[in-house]
Coordinates of N, CA and C and ligand atoms in Angstrom, one line a residue:
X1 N -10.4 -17.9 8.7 CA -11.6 -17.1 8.8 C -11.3 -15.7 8.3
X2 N -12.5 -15.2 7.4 CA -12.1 -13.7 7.0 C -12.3 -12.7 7.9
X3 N -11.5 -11.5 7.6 CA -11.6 -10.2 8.9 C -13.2 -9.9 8.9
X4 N -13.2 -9.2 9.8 CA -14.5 -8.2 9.8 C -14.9 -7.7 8.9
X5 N -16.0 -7.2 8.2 CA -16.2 -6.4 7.3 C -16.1 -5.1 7.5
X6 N -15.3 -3.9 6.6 CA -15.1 -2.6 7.4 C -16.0 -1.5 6.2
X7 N -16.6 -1.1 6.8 CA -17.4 -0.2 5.8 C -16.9 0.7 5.7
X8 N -16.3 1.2 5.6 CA -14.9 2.4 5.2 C -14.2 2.2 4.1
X9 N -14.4 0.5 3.7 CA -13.4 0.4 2.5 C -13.8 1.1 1.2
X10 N -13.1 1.5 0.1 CA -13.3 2.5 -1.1 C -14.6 1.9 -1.5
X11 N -14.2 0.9 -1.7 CA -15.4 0.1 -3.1 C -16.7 0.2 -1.9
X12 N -16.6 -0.3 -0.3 CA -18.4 0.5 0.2 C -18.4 1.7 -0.1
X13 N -17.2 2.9 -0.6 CA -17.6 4.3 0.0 C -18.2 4.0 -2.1
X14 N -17.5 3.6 -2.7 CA -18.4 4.1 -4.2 C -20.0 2.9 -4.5
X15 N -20.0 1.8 -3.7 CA -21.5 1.6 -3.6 C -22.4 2.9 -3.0
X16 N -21.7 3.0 -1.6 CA -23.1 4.4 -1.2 C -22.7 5.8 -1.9
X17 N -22.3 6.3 -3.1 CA -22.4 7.0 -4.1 C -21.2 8.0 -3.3
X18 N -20.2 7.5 -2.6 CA -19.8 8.4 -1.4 C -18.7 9.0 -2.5
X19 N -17.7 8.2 -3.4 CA -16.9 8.5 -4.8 C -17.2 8.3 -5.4
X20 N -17.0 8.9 -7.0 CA -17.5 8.4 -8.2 C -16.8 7.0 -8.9
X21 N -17.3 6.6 -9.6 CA -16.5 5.4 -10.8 C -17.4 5.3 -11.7
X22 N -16.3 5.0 -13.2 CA -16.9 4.8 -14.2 C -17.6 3.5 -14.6
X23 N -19.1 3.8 -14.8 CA -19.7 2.9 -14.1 C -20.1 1.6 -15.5
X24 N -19.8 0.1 -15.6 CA -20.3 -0.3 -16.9 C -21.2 -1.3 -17.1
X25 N -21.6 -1.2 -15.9 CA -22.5 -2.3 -15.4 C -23.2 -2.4 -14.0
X26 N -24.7 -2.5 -13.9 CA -25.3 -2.8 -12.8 C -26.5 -3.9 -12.8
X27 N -26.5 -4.4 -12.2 CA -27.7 -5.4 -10.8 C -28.4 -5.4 -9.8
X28 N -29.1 -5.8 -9.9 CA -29.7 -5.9 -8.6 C -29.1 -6.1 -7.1
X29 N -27.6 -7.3 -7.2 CA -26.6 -7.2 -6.5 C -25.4 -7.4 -7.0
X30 N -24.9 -6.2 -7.7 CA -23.8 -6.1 -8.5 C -23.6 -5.0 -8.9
X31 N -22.3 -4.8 -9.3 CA -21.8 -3.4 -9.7 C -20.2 -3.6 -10.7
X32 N -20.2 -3.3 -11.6 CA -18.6 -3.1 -12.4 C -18.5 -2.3 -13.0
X33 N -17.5 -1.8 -12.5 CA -16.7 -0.1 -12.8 C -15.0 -0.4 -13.3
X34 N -14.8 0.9 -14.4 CA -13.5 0.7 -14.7 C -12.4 0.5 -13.4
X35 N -11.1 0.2 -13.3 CA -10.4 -0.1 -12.1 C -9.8 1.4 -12.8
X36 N -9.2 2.2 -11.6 CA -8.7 3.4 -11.2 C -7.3 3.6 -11.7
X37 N -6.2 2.2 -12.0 CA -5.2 2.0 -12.7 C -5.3 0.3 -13.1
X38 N -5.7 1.2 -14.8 CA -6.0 -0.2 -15.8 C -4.8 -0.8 -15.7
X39 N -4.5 -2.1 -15.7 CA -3.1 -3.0 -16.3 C -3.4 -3.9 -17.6
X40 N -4.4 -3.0 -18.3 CA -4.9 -4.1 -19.6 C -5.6 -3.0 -20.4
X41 N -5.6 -2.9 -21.8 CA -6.6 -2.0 -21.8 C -7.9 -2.3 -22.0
X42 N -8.5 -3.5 -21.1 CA -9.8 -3.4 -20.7 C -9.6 -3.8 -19.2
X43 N -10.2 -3.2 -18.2 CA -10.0 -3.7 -16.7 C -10.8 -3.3 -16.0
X44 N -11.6 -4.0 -15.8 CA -12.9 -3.4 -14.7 C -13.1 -4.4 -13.8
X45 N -13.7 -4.2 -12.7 CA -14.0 -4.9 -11.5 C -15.4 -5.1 -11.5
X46 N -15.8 -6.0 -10.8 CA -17.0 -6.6 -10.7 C -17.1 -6.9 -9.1
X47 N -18.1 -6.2 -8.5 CA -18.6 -6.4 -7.3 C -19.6 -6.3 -6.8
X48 N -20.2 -7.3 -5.9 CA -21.2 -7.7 -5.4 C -21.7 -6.1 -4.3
X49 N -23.4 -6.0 -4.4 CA -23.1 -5.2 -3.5 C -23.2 -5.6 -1.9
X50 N -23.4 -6.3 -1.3 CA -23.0 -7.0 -0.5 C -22.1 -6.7 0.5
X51 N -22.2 -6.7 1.7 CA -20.9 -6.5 2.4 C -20.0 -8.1 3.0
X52 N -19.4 -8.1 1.9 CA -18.5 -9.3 1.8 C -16.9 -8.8 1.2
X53 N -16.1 -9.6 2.5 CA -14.5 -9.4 2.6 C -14.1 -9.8 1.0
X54 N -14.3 -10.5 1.2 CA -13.6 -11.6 -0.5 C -14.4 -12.9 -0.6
X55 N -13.4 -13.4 -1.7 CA -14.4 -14.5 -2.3 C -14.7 -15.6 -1.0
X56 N -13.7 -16.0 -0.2 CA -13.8 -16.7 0.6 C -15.8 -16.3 1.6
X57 N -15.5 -15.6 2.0 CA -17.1 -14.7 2.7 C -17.9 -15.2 1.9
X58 N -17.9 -14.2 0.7 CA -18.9 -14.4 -0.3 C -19.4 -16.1 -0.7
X59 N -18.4 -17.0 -0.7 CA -19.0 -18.0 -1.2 C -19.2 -18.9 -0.1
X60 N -18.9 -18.3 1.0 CA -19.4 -18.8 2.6 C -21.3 -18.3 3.0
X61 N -21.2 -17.1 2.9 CA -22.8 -16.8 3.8 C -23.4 -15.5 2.1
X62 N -23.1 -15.5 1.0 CA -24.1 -15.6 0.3 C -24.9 -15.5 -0.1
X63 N -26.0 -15.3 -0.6 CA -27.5 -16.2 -0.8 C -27.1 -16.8 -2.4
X64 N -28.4 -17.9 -3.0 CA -28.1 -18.2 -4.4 C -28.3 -17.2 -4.8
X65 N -29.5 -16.3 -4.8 CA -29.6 -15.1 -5.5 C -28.5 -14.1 -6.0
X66 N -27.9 -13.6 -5.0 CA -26.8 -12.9 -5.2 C -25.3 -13.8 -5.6
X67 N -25.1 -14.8 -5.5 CA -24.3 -15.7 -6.1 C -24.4 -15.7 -7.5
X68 N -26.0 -16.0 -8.0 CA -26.1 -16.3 -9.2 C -25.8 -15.0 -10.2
X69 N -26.3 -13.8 -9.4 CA -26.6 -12.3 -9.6 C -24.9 -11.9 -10.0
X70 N -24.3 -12.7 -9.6 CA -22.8 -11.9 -9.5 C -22.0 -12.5 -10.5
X71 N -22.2 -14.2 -10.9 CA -21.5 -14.8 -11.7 C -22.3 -14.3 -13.0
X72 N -23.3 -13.9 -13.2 CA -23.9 -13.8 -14.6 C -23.6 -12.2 -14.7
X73 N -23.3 -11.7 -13.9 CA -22.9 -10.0 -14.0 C -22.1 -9.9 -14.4
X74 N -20.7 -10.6 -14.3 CA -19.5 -10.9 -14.3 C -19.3 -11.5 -16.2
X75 N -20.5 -12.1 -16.4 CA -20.5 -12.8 -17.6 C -20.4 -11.6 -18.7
X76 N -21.7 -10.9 -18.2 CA -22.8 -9.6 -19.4 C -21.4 -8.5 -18.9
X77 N -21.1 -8.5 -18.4 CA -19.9 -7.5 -18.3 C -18.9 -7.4 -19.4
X78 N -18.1 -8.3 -19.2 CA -17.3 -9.2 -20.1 C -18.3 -8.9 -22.1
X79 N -19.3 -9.3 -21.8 CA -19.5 -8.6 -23.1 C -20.1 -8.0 -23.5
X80 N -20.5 -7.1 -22.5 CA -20.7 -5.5 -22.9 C -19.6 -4.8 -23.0
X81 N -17.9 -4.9 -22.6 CA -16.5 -4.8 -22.7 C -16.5 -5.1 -24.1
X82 N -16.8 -6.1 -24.9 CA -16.3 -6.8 -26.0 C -15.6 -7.8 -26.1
X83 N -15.0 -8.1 -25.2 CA -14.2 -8.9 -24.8 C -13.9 -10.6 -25.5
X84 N -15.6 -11.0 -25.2 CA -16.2 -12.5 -25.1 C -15.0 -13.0 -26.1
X85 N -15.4 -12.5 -27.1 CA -14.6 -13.3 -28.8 C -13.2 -12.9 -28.3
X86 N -12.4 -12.2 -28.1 CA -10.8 -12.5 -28.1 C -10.5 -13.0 -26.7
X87 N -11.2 -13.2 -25.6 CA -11.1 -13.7 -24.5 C -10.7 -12.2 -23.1
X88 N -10.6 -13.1 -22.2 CA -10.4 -12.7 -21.1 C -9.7 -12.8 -20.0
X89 N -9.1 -12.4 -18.7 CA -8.9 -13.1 -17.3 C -9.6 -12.9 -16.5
X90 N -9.7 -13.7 -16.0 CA -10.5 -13.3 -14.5 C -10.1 -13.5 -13.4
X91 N -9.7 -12.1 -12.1 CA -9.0 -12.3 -11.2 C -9.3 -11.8 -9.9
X92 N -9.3 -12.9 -8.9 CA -9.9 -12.7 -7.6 C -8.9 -12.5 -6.4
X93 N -8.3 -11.6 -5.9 CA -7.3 -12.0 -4.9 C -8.1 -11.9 -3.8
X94 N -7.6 -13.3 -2.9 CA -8.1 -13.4 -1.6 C -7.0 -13.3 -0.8
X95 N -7.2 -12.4 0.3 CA -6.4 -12.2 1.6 C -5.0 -11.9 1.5
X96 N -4.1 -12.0 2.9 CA -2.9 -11.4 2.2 C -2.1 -12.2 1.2
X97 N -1.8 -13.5 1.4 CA -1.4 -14.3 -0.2 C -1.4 -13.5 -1.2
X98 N -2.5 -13.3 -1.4 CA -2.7 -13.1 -2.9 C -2.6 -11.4 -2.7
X99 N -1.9 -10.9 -1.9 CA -2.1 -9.4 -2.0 C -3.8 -8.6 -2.3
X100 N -4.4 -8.6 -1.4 CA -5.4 -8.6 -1.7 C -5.3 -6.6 -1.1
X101 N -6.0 -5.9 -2.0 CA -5.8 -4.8 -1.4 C -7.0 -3.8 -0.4
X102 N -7.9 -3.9 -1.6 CA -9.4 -3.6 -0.9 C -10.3 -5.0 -0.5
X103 N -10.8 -4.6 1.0 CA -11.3 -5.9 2.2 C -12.9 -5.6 0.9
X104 N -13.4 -5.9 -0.2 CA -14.7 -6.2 -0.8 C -14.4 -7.2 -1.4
X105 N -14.8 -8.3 -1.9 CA -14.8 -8.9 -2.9 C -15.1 -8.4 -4.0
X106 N -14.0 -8.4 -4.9 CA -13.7 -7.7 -6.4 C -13.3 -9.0 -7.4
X107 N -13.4 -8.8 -8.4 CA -13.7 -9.9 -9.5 C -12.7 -8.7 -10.8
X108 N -11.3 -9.1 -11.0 CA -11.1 -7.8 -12.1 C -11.6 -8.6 -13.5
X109 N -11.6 -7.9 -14.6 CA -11.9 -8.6 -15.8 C -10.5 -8.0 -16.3
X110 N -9.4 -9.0 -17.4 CA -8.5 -7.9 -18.0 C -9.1 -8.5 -19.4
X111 N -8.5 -7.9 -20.1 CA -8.5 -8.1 -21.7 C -7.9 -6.8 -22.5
X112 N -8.3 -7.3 -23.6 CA -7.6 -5.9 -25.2 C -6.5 -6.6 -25.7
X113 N -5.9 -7.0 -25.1 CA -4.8 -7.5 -25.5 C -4.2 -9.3 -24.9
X114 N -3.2 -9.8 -25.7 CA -2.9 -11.1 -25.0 C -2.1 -11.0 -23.8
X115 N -2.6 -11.7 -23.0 CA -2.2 -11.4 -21.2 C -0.8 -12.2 -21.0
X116 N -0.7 -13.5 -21.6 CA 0.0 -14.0 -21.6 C 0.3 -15.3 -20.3
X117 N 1.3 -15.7 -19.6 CA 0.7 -16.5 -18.6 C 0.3 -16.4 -17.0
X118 N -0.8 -17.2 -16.6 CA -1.1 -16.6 -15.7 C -0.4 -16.1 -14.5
X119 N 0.3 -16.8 -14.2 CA 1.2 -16.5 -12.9 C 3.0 -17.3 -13.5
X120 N 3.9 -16.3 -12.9 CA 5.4 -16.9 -12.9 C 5.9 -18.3 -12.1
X121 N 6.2 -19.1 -12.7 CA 6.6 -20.0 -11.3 C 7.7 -19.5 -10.4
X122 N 7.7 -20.7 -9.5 CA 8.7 -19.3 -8.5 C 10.0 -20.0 -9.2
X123 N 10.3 -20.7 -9.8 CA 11.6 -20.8 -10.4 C 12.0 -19.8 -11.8
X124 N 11.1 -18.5 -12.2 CA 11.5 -17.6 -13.3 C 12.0 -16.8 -12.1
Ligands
5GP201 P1 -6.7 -6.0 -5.4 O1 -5.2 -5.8 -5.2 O2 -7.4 -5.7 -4.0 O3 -7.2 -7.2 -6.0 O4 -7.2 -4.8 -6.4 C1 -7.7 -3.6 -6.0 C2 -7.9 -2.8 -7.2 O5 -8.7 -1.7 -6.9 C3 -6.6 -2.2 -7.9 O6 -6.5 -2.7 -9.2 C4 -6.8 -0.7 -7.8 O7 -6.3 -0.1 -8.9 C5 -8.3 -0.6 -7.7 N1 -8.8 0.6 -7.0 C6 -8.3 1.1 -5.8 N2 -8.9 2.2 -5.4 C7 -9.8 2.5 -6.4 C8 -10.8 3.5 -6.6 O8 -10.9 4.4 -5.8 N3 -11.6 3.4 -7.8 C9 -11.4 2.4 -8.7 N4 -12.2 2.5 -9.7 N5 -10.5 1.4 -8.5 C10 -9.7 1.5 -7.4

């Protein structure tokens, strides 16, 4: 089960306009802003405005509305970036596993360049 939701985390304090970010896209329930330290030279995040931990939450209690709102944000992002034609990644970490850092559900986009593979096996 996911933690509590804490409204103190960064990405609530830049929904309620509490920090700034560069902003490249908005929704009705949705938000994507450049990420603060790119690892691509395109890297923005995509998030619901919603108070949801991660994807786990989010694809637990939801509505379609904002589900739908989030995957097609996610889309028009991606190519308002430019992205579409040379491609993209798309990356969700959930909980500690996956190093998850900020408790919001975040969606990164990378691209600009070829990313190469997605994850190392644990035998490299
Ligand atoms: P996670 O490891 O949780 O998937 O990724 C969190 C991401 O949030 C990181 O890529 C980090 O650079 C980004 N980030 C952390 N704080 C801020 C911030 O204040 N503003 C922006 N735009 N990105 C942030």
């Amino acid at each position: 089960m996911a933690e509590a939701y804490n409204p103190q985390n960064i990405f609530a304090k830049i929904l309620r306009g509490e920090i700034p970010c560069k902003k490249v896209h908005e929704t009705a329930h949705s938000l994507a802003f450049h990420d603060i330290n790119p690892l691509s030279p395109v890297h923005v995040l995509v998030i619901p405005r919603g108070a949801y931990v991660g994807f786990d939450d989010f694809s637990a209690k939801a509505s379609a509305e904002e589900i739908a709102d989030y995957v097609k944000a996610i889309g028009d992002t991606a190519r308002k970036l430019g992205v579409d034609a040379s491609g993209y990644r798309l990356l969700s970490n959930c909980g500690a596993d996956a190093n998850q850092e900020v408790p919001h559900l975040h969606v990164h986009i990378f691209g600009g360049r070829p990313l190469g593979r997605m994850l190392k096996k644990d035998t490299d």
